[in-house]
Structures are given as C-alpha cells and as structure tokens.
Amino acid sequence: MVSANSAICILGGGFGGLYTALALAQQSWQGVTRPAIHLIDRSDRFVFLPLLYELITGELQAWEVAPRYRDLLANTPIQFHRGVVSEVDLQQQRVVLESGQVFEFGQLVLALGGETPRDLAPGAETHALPFRSLEDAIALNARLSELERQPDRQVRIAVVGAGPSGVELACKLADRLGDRAWIRLIELGEDILRNSPEFNREAAERALQQRQILLDLKTGVAAVEADAIVLQRGDQTDRLSNIDLVLWTVGNRVPAAVAALDLPKNARGQLQTQLTLQINGYDNLFALGDLAELPTVDGKAIPATAQAAFQQASCLAANLVAQRRDQPLADFQYQALGEMLALGSGNATLTGLGLTLEGPLAAVARRLAYLYRMPTPTQQCRVGLNWLLQPFDSLLHS
C-alpha cells in the first residue's frame, strides 16, 4: 500500500497527464488522505492538439487551442510546476528538474508524450519544421506571413508524411494560401492515412485533389537542404529546388528522460504496461498516452491517440485512489469512438459509432465533439460562447 502522506507526481501535461490530474481533482478521497498532486510540464500551456491546425487558417485563436495550465487548474488541489525533467530516480522515488527543484513521490505517472524525430533524414533537423506544439504553430505562422508579404510569389511547401497530421496540415495550408500554394505531400507508404477508415481516406483524397496538392507515394526523403528536398523512389533520386518550407510530420520518439529509465520498453521505446496502466514490474509507476504500450485486447492494439488518452486518464485516476485504499485496480477498457479529420477550412470528415459525415456538417460536428472534450467547464463555456458570437463579430466588422 502506498504511504498516505506521499505525493502523486504526474510528468507531462498533455491529454494523458492533464486529464488524469483533473480526474483526480474530482475523485472522492473518502477513507484516505488526499495527497499533494503535482503536475509538471515544460510549457505553461496545455495544447489541444487536434485543433492546432486551425491556428494556421486563423479559424481559432491561441487561447482557445492552448489555455494556460494555471487557468485550467484554478480552484483545484492540483499544483502545477513548469520545468524540464532532468532525472527520475526510481530508487529514491524522486523527480529532479533542470532548475534543481526536487519532488518526492509515492505514485508516479509518466505522461510526457512523444517527440517528432527529425534526424530520420540528413538536414531535416536543421531545415524542416515539426508541427506538434504551440511554438511550432507560431513559428510556421511567422514564416508564412513572411512569405505572404512577397507579392505574386508562389509559396512552395513540402509536407513529409501523409498520416492525419500531414493531410490536415496540407489542406489548411492550401486554404490559407489559395492560388499561391504549391504543396507536395510525401509519403513512404503505398497510401495516405493507412490506419484510417476507408470513408475518411476517400474524403481526404478528394480534398487533396480539389486543392491541387501533389502526392508522392512510395517516396522517402534522402535529404533536406536550406531551399530544397531530395526525394528517394527506389534507386532514383529527385531534387526539388526552390522549396520555401519543409514540414516534418512523421515519426514518434519518447523523450530522453523516459528513454534513460531502466524500465521495460518495446522496440519503439514505449513503456510496457498492464491494462491497469501500471508499468510491468512496478506497482506504483504508471504510464499512459503515447508513452505506453498496453496489452492487446482481443488481438487489437490500443492506439496512441488523444481519444485513448482521454479514456485512460479516467481509469488511471480511479486506480491511483484505489491503490491508496488497498483495493483492486481496474483494467482499462478502450472504446473506439471513430476518427475525425479537418480537411481545410469549414470542411471535415468523420467516421464512428455507425455514423459517416463529410463536408461542412462534419466540420460542425467535429468542433462540437472537441468542445465537449475541452479540459474544464470554464474553458468549454469560454470557447463555446466565442464560437457562437463569431458570426456576429464578423458581421459587425465586415
């Protein structure tokens, strides 16, 4: 049984970490002492990643997509700390930040998410931009604004990776730039969105064609240069020159702080856990989200997606309390709710729960679904009210 006075430390404030903290704040602690709960993240803002693309087209504002942790956690017992984890000492049960600050724990939740590796091709780390954080979106917007200030100039962009992130990003960029856009989507596999439902894949193909986005399948990246990208198709290479932007959306790597831990991992570096979300061999260490590889259920793997992390957070919070009560922990049960993709401004596709939608109605349904998933009721109300008032604000300023 975990010591009653020991703290809970949650490393990482993404969907897994933040929603676990918020779920803990709602738990009944009857019969046990509520411990200190520390949420630690390197940023001061939570990023609602599925809506990050809307910052590129100006459909949403930064405060809607990336609210501050201190605002989200106001009036809760959760203590937020901004910092970079430099060491996790499993023997001494403590976390050390680069600032030197130390947190002792009785239960540790690893939810640091993943990183986009840009060392998969020479030059990518120097010349390609990732798209995974608010800082990435700000950097991309700054570069686009700089290019847009050059009149009558074609903007040439290569997007590497035709998974959901690459497809959504390409469509948003095309809508922002209009006729000035020259966009090439590069995919190593045989098809775009290879893990998506057929309905969504076909809708995405139509969206790419309508926007005249060029598609290179079975194509790798041999190198990225300051103003060029070298493509590899079998034994053939093709150098595309005068490229203004290379956006890198492929790959997922665990952070260095996790990679350094002597814990059971799979070949991709993910922490291997039980369905209770406990790391194999450790009762008081838990992992969820991108970091965790859970056992398959009925032969099906649980995906490392936002919706899986949402669901894991509720299960994990209940298990953290149950462990302190010396009660059995529950197995996580994943419910696949489908997939939603933004395919440009005011356009989306969704498949799930027996429903398929495409177009403006799907875009509205997607927005409402994500509004429901906002972290707190206060954030839901603020964002929802702003969305309701946007048409009137546009009318007043037209």
Short mmCIF file of N, CA, C and O in Angstrom, two decimals, residues 81-174:
data_model
loop_
_atom_site.label_atom_id
_atom_site.label_comp_id
_atom_site.label_asym_id
_atom_site.label_seq_id
_atom_site.Cartn_x
_atom_site.Cartn_y
_atom_site.Cartn_z
N HIS A 81 3.64 22.90 -11.94
CA HIS A 81 5.02 23.36 -11.92
C HIS A 81 5.56 23.32 -13.35
O HIS A 81 5.48 22.30 -14.01
N ARG A 82 6.09 24.43 -13.79
CA ARG A 82 6.70 24.47 -15.13
C ARG A 82 8.18 24.13 -15.02
O ARG A 82 8.91 24.75 -14.23
N GLY A 83 8.61 23.15 -15.77
CA GLY A 83 10.02 22.78 -15.73
C GLY A 83 10.30 21.59 -16.62
O GLY A 83 9.39 20.88 -17.06
N VAL A 84 11.58 21.37 -16.88
CA VAL A 84 12.03 20.25 -17.71
C VAL A 84 12.61 19.18 -16.80
O VAL A 84 13.45 19.46 -15.94
N VAL A 85 12.14 17.96 -16.96
CA VAL A 85 12.61 16.84 -16.14
C VAL A 85 14.02 16.46 -16.59
O VAL A 85 14.26 16.17 -17.76
N SER A 86 14.95 16.46 -15.64
CA SER A 86 16.32 16.05 -15.95
C SER A 86 16.62 14.65 -15.44
O SER A 86 17.49 13.96 -16.00
N GLU A 87 15.92 14.22 -14.40
CA GLU A 87 16.19 12.89 -13.84
C GLU A 87 14.96 12.37 -13.12
O GLU A 87 14.25 13.11 -12.44
N VAL A 88 14.72 11.07 -13.28
CA VAL A 88 13.72 10.36 -12.50
C VAL A 88 14.46 9.27 -11.74
O VAL A 88 14.97 8.32 -12.35
N ASP A 89 14.56 9.43 -10.43
CA ASP A 89 15.27 8.47 -9.58
C ASP A 89 14.25 7.48 -9.03
O ASP A 89 13.50 7.80 -8.10
N LEU A 90 14.23 6.30 -9.61
CA LEU A 90 13.23 5.30 -9.20
C LEU A 90 13.55 4.71 -7.83
O LEU A 90 12.63 4.34 -7.09
N GLN A 91 14.83 4.64 -7.48
CA GLN A 91 15.20 4.07 -6.19
C GLN A 91 14.81 5.00 -5.05
O GLN A 91 14.23 4.57 -4.05
N GLN A 92 15.12 6.26 -5.20
CA GLN A 92 14.80 7.25 -4.16
C GLN A 92 13.39 7.81 -4.30
O GLN A 92 12.96 8.58 -3.44
N GLN A 93 12.72 7.42 -5.37
CA GLN A 93 11.35 7.89 -5.65
C GLN A 93 11.28 9.42 -5.63
O GLN A 93 10.59 10.04 -4.83
N ARG A 94 12.02 9.99 -6.55
CA ARG A 94 12.02 11.45 -6.66
C ARG A 94 12.25 11.86 -8.10
O ARG A 94 12.86 11.14 -8.89
N VAL A 95 11.75 13.05 -8.43
CA VAL A 95 11.90 13.65 -9.76
C VAL A 95 12.72 14.92 -9.60
O VAL A 95 12.44 15.74 -8.70
N VAL A 96 13.71 15.10 -10.45
CA VAL A 96 14.56 16.28 -10.40
C VAL A 96 14.38 17.08 -11.69
O VAL A 96 14.44 16.52 -12.79
N LEU A 97 14.14 18.38 -11.55
CA LEU A 97 14.01 19.24 -12.72
C LEU A 97 15.35 19.90 -13.04
O LEU A 97 16.25 19.95 -12.19
N GLU A 98 15.48 20.42 -14.25
CA GLU A 98 16.72 21.10 -14.64
C GLU A 98 17.01 22.30 -13.73
O GLU A 98 18.16 22.69 -13.55
N SER A 99 15.96 22.88 -13.16
CA SER A 99 16.12 24.02 -12.25
C SER A 99 16.71 23.60 -10.90
O SER A 99 17.10 24.44 -10.10
N GLY A 100 16.75 22.29 -10.66
CA GLY A 100 17.22 21.79 -9.38
C GLY A 100 16.10 21.44 -8.41
O GLY A 100 16.34 20.85 -7.35
N GLN A 101 14.88 21.80 -8.76
CA GLN A 101 13.74 21.50 -7.90
C GLN A 101 13.51 19.99 -7.83
O GLN A 101 13.63 19.29 -8.84
N VAL A 102 13.20 19.49 -6.65
CA VAL A 102 13.04 18.06 -6.43
C VAL A 102 11.64 17.77 -5.90
O VAL A 102 11.13 18.48 -5.03
N PHE A 103 11.03 16.71 -6.45
CA PHE A 103 9.71 16.26 -6.00
C PHE A 103 9.79 14.79 -5.62
O PHE A 103 10.18 13.95 -6.44
N GLU A 104 9.43 14.49 -4.39
CA GLU A 104 9.37 13.09 -3.96
C GLU A 104 7.96 12.57 -4.24
O GLU A 104 6.98 13.33 -4.20
N PHE A 105 7.86 11.27 -4.54
CA PHE A 105 6.55 10.73 -4.90
C PHE A 105 6.33 9.36 -4.27
O PHE A 105 7.29 8.63 -3.96
N GLY A 106 5.07 9.04 -4.10
CA GLY A 106 4.66 7.69 -3.74
C GLY A 106 4.11 6.97 -4.95
O GLY A 106 4.22 5.75 -5.07
N GLN A 107 3.49 7.75 -5.84
CA GLN A 107 2.99 7.23 -7.12
C GLN A 107 3.46 8.18 -8.22
O GLN A 107 3.39 9.40 -8.07
N LEU A 108 3.92 7.60 -9.30
CA LEU A 108 4.45 8.40 -10.42
C LEU A 108 3.69 8.05 -11.68
O LEU A 108 3.52 6.88 -12.03
N VAL A 109 3.22 9.09 -12.39
CA VAL A 109 2.53 8.93 -13.67
C VAL A 109 3.41 9.52 -14.76
O VAL A 109 3.73 10.71 -14.73
N LEU A 110 3.80 8.68 -15.71
CA LEU A 110 4.61 9.14 -16.84
C LEU A 110 3.68 9.40 -18.02
O LEU A 110 3.07 8.48 -18.56
N ALA A 111 3.57 10.66 -18.39
CA ALA A 111 2.67 11.07 -19.47
C ALA A 111 3.32 12.16 -20.31
O ALA A 111 2.68 13.12 -20.72
N LEU A 112 4.62 11.99 -20.56
CA LEU A 112 5.39 13.03 -21.25
C LEU A 112 5.17 13.07 -22.75
O LEU A 112 5.71 13.92 -23.44
N GLY A 113 4.36 12.14 -23.26
CA GLY A 113 4.04 12.15 -24.68
C GLY A 113 5.23 11.76 -25.54
O GLY A 113 6.20 11.16 -25.07
N GLY A 114 5.15 12.11 -26.81
CA GLY A 114 6.22 11.77 -27.74
C GLY A 114 6.80 13.02 -28.37
O GLY A 114 6.30 14.13 -28.19
N GLU A 115 7.87 12.83 -29.11
CA GLU A 115 8.51 13.92 -29.85
C GLU A 115 8.62 13.52 -31.31
O GLU A 115 8.67 12.34 -31.64
N THR A 116 8.63 14.51 -32.18
CA THR A 116 8.79 14.25 -33.61
C THR A 116 10.27 14.18 -33.94
O THR A 116 10.98 15.20 -33.85
N PRO A 117 10.78 13.01 -34.30
CA PRO A 117 12.21 12.90 -34.61
C PRO A 117 12.51 13.48 -35.99
O PRO A 117 11.89 13.10 -36.98
N ARG A 118 13.47 14.39 -36.05
CA ARG A 118 13.83 14.98 -37.34
C ARG A 118 15.23 14.57 -37.78
O ARG A 118 15.81 15.20 -38.67
N ASP A 119 15.75 13.51 -37.14
CA ASP A 119 17.06 13.02 -37.56
C ASP A 119 16.93 11.80 -38.46
O ASP A 119 17.86 11.03 -38.63
N LEU A 120 15.73 11.63 -39.06
CA LEU A 120 15.49 10.49 -39.92
C LEU A 120 16.03 10.70 -41.33
O LEU A 120 16.08 9.77 -42.13
N ALA A 121 16.39 11.94 -41.64
CA ALA A 121 17.00 12.25 -42.95
C ALA A 121 18.01 13.36 -42.75
O ALA A 121 17.79 14.28 -41.94
N PRO A 122 19.14 13.31 -43.44
CA PRO A 122 20.15 14.36 -43.31
C PRO A 122 19.56 15.75 -43.59
O PRO A 122 18.85 15.94 -44.59
N GLY A 123 19.83 16.68 -42.69
CA GLY A 123 19.38 18.06 -42.89
C GLY A 123 18.01 18.37 -42.35
O GLY A 123 17.63 19.54 -42.22
N ALA A 124 17.23 17.34 -42.01
CA ALA A 124 15.86 17.59 -41.57
C ALA A 124 15.82 18.34 -40.24
O ALA A 124 14.99 19.23 -40.03
N GLU A 125 16.74 17.99 -39.34
CA GLU A 125 16.74 18.64 -38.03
C GLU A 125 17.04 20.13 -38.14
O GLU A 125 16.54 20.94 -37.36
N THR A 126 17.83 20.49 -39.14
CA THR A 126 18.21 21.90 -39.33
C THR A 126 17.18 22.67 -40.15
O THR A 126 16.86 23.82 -39.83
N HIS A 127 16.64 22.03 -41.18
CA HIS A 127 15.87 22.78 -42.17
C HIS A 127 14.36 22.47 -42.18
O HIS A 127 13.60 23.20 -42.83
N ALA A 128 13.92 21.42 -41.50
CA ALA A 128 12.48 21.09 -41.51
C ALA A 128 11.84 21.55 -40.22
O ALA A 128 12.46 21.58 -39.15
N LEU A 129 10.56 21.91 -40.31
CA LEU A 129 9.79 22.34 -39.14
C LEU A 129 8.85 21.22 -38.70
O LEU A 129 8.14 20.65 -39.53
N PRO A 130 8.81 20.92 -37.41
CA PRO A 130 7.78 19.99 -36.93
C PRO A 130 6.48 20.75 -36.71
O PRO A 130 6.43 21.98 -36.81
N PHE A 131 5.41 20.01 -36.42
CA PHE A 131 4.13 20.67 -36.12
C PHE A 131 3.45 19.87 -35.02
O PHE A 131 2.62 19.01 -35.28
N ARG A 132 3.85 20.19 -33.77
CA ARG A 132 3.36 19.39 -32.65
C ARG A 132 3.06 20.23 -31.41
O ARG A 132 2.51 19.74 -30.44
N SER A 133 3.42 21.50 -31.45
CA SER A 133 3.28 22.34 -30.27
C SER A 133 2.82 23.74 -30.68
O SER A 133 2.82 24.09 -31.87
N LEU A 134 2.45 24.53 -29.69
CA LEU A 134 2.07 25.92 -29.96
C LEU A 134 3.25 26.68 -30.54
O LEU A 134 3.08 27.50 -31.46
N GLU A 135 4.44 26.40 -30.03
CA GLU A 135 5.64 27.07 -30.56
C GLU A 135 5.85 26.73 -32.03
O GLU A 135 6.25 27.60 -32.82
N ASP A 136 5.57 25.47 -32.40
CA ASP A 136 5.68 25.08 -33.81
C ASP A 136 4.70 25.87 -34.67
O ASP A 136 5.05 26.32 -35.77
N ALA A 137 3.47 26.01 -34.19
CA ALA A 137 2.44 26.74 -34.94
C ALA A 137 2.81 28.22 -35.08
O ALA A 137 2.63 28.83 -36.14
N ILE A 138 3.35 28.79 -34.02
CA ILE A 138 3.77 30.20 -34.06
C ILE A 138 4.91 30.38 -35.06
O ILE A 138 4.91 31.34 -35.86
N ALA A 139 5.87 29.46 -35.04
CA ALA A 139 6.99 29.54 -35.98
C ALA A 139 6.51 29.40 -37.42
O ALA A 139 6.97 30.13 -38.32
N LEU A 140 5.58 28.50 -37.66
CA LEU A 140 5.05 28.31 -39.02
C LEU A 140 4.28 29.54 -39.47
O LEU A 140 4.45 30.00 -40.61
N ASN A 141 3.45 30.09 -38.59
CA ASN A 141 2.70 31.30 -38.94
C ASN A 141 3.63 32.46 -39.28
O ASN A 141 3.37 33.24 -40.21
N ALA A 142 4.71 32.59 -38.52
CA ALA A 142 5.66 33.67 -38.77
C ALA A 142 6.31 33.51 -40.14
O ALA A 142 6.46 34.48 -40.90
N ARG A 143 6.69 32.29 -40.49
CA ARG A 143 7.31 32.04 -41.79
C ARG A 143 6.31 32.26 -42.93
O ARG A 143 6.66 32.85 -43.96
N LEU A 144 5.07 31.82 -42.74
CA LEU A 144 4.05 32.03 -43.77
C LEU A 144 3.78 33.52 -43.98
O LEU A 144 3.64 33.98 -45.11
N SER A 145 3.71 34.25 -42.88
CA SER A 145 3.46 35.70 -43.00
C SER A 145 4.58 36.38 -43.76
O SER A 145 4.35 37.29 -44.58
N GLU A 146 5.80 35.94 -43.50
CA GLU A 146 6.96 36.49 -44.21
C GLU A 146 6.86 36.22 -45.71
O GLU A 146 7.11 37.10 -46.54
N LEU A 147 6.45 35.01 -46.07
CA LEU A 147 6.32 34.64 -47.48
C LEU A 147 5.14 35.37 -48.13
O LEU A 147 5.23 35.77 -49.30
N GLU A 148 4.07 35.55 -47.36
CA GLU A 148 2.88 36.22 -47.92
C GLU A 148 3.13 37.69 -48.19
O GLU A 148 2.41 38.30 -49.00
N ARG A 149 4.11 38.27 -47.51
CA ARG A 149 4.41 39.69 -47.75
C ARG A 149 5.15 39.92 -49.06
O ARG A 149 5.38 41.05 -49.47
N GLN A 150 5.54 38.84 -49.72
CA GLN A 150 6.21 38.94 -51.02
C GLN A 150 5.15 38.75 -52.11
O GLN A 150 4.71 37.64 -52.37
N PRO A 151 4.68 39.83 -52.72
CA PRO A 151 3.53 39.76 -53.64
C PRO A 151 3.80 38.91 -54.88
O PRO A 151 4.93 38.81 -55.37
N ASP A 152 2.71 38.28 -55.34
CA ASP A 152 2.73 37.50 -56.59
C ASP A 152 3.80 36.40 -56.58
O ASP A 152 4.36 36.04 -57.63
N ARG A 153 4.09 35.88 -55.42
CA ARG A 153 5.13 34.86 -55.31
C ARG A 153 4.50 33.53 -54.95
O ARG A 153 3.73 33.44 -53.99
N GLN A 154 4.80 32.51 -55.71
CA GLN A 154 4.32 31.17 -55.37
C GLN A 154 5.03 30.69 -54.11
O GLN A 154 6.23 30.89 -53.94
N VAL A 155 4.26 30.08 -53.21
CA VAL A 155 4.83 29.55 -51.97
C VAL A 155 4.93 28.03 -52.11
O VAL A 155 3.91 27.34 -52.24
N ARG A 156 6.16 27.54 -52.10
CA ARG A 156 6.40 26.11 -52.36
C ARG A 156 6.68 25.38 -51.05
O ARG A 156 7.63 25.71 -50.33
N ILE A 157 5.83 24.39 -50.76
CA ILE A 157 5.89 23.69 -49.48
C ILE A 157 5.90 22.18 -49.70
O ILE A 157 5.14 21.65 -50.51
N ALA A 158 6.77 21.50 -48.97
CA ALA A 158 6.78 20.04 -48.94
C ALA A 158 6.36 19.59 -47.55
O ALA A 158 6.94 20.03 -46.55
N VAL A 159 5.34 18.74 -47.48
CA VAL A 159 4.87 18.18 -46.21
C VAL A 159 5.26 16.70 -46.21
O VAL A 159 4.83 15.94 -47.08
N VAL A 160 6.07 16.30 -45.25
CA VAL A 160 6.55 14.92 -45.18
C VAL A 160 5.66 14.13 -44.23
O VAL A 160 5.56 14.44 -43.05
N GLY A 161 5.01 13.10 -44.79
CA GLY A 161 4.12 12.25 -44.01
C GLY A 161 2.67 12.49 -44.36
O GLY A 161 2.17 13.61 -44.22
N ALA A 162 1.97 11.44 -44.84
CA ALA A 162 0.57 11.57 -45.23
C ALA A 162 -0.32 10.82 -44.25
O ALA A 162 -1.32 10.21 -44.64
N GLY A 163 0.05 10.89 -42.97
CA GLY A 163 -0.86 10.46 -41.92
C GLY A 163 -1.84 11.58 -41.62
O GLY A 163 -1.88 12.59 -42.35
N PRO A 164 -2.64 11.47 -40.56
CA PRO A 164 -3.61 12.51 -40.25
C PRO A 164 -2.99 13.90 -40.12
O PRO A 164 -3.52 14.88 -40.65
N SER A 165 -1.85 14.01 -39.44
CA SER A 165 -1.23 15.31 -39.25
C SER A 165 -0.81 15.94 -40.57
O SER A 165 -1.09 17.12 -40.83
N GLY A 166 -0.16 15.17 -41.44
CA GLY A 166 0.29 15.70 -42.72
C GLY A 166 -0.85 16.09 -43.63
O GLY A 166 -0.82 17.15 -44.28
N VAL A 167 -1.89 15.26 -43.69
CA VAL A 167 -3.05 15.54 -44.55
C VAL A 167 -3.79 16.78 -44.07
O VAL A 167 -4.14 17.68 -44.86
N GLU A 168 -4.05 16.86 -42.77
CA GLU A 168 -4.77 18.02 -42.24
C GLU A 168 -3.97 19.30 -42.44
O GLU A 168 -4.53 20.34 -42.82
N LEU A 169 -2.68 19.23 -42.20
CA LEU A 169 -1.83 20.41 -42.35
C LEU A 169 -1.78 20.87 -43.80
O LEU A 169 -1.90 22.08 -44.09
N ALA A 170 -1.65 19.94 -44.74
CA ALA A 170 -1.59 20.29 -46.16
C ALA A 170 -2.87 20.99 -46.60
O ALA A 170 -2.82 21.99 -47.33
N CYS A 171 -4.01 20.48 -46.17
CA CYS A 171 -5.30 21.09 -46.56
C CYS A 171 -5.45 22.49 -45.98
O CYS A 171 -5.93 23.41 -46.65
N LYS A 172 -5.06 22.68 -44.73
CA LYS A 172 -5.16 24.00 -44.10
C LYS A 172 -4.24 25.00 -44.80
O LYS A 172 -4.61 26.16 -45.04
N LEU A 173 -3.03 24.56 -45.12
CA LEU A 173 -2.08 25.45 -45.82
C LEU A 173 -2.61 25.84 -47.18
O LEU A 173 -2.49 27.01 -47.60
N ALA A 174 -3.20 24.89 -47.89
CA ALA A 174 -3.75 25.19 -49.22
C ALA A 174 -4.87 26.22 -49.13
O ALA A 174 -4.96 27.13 -49.96
#
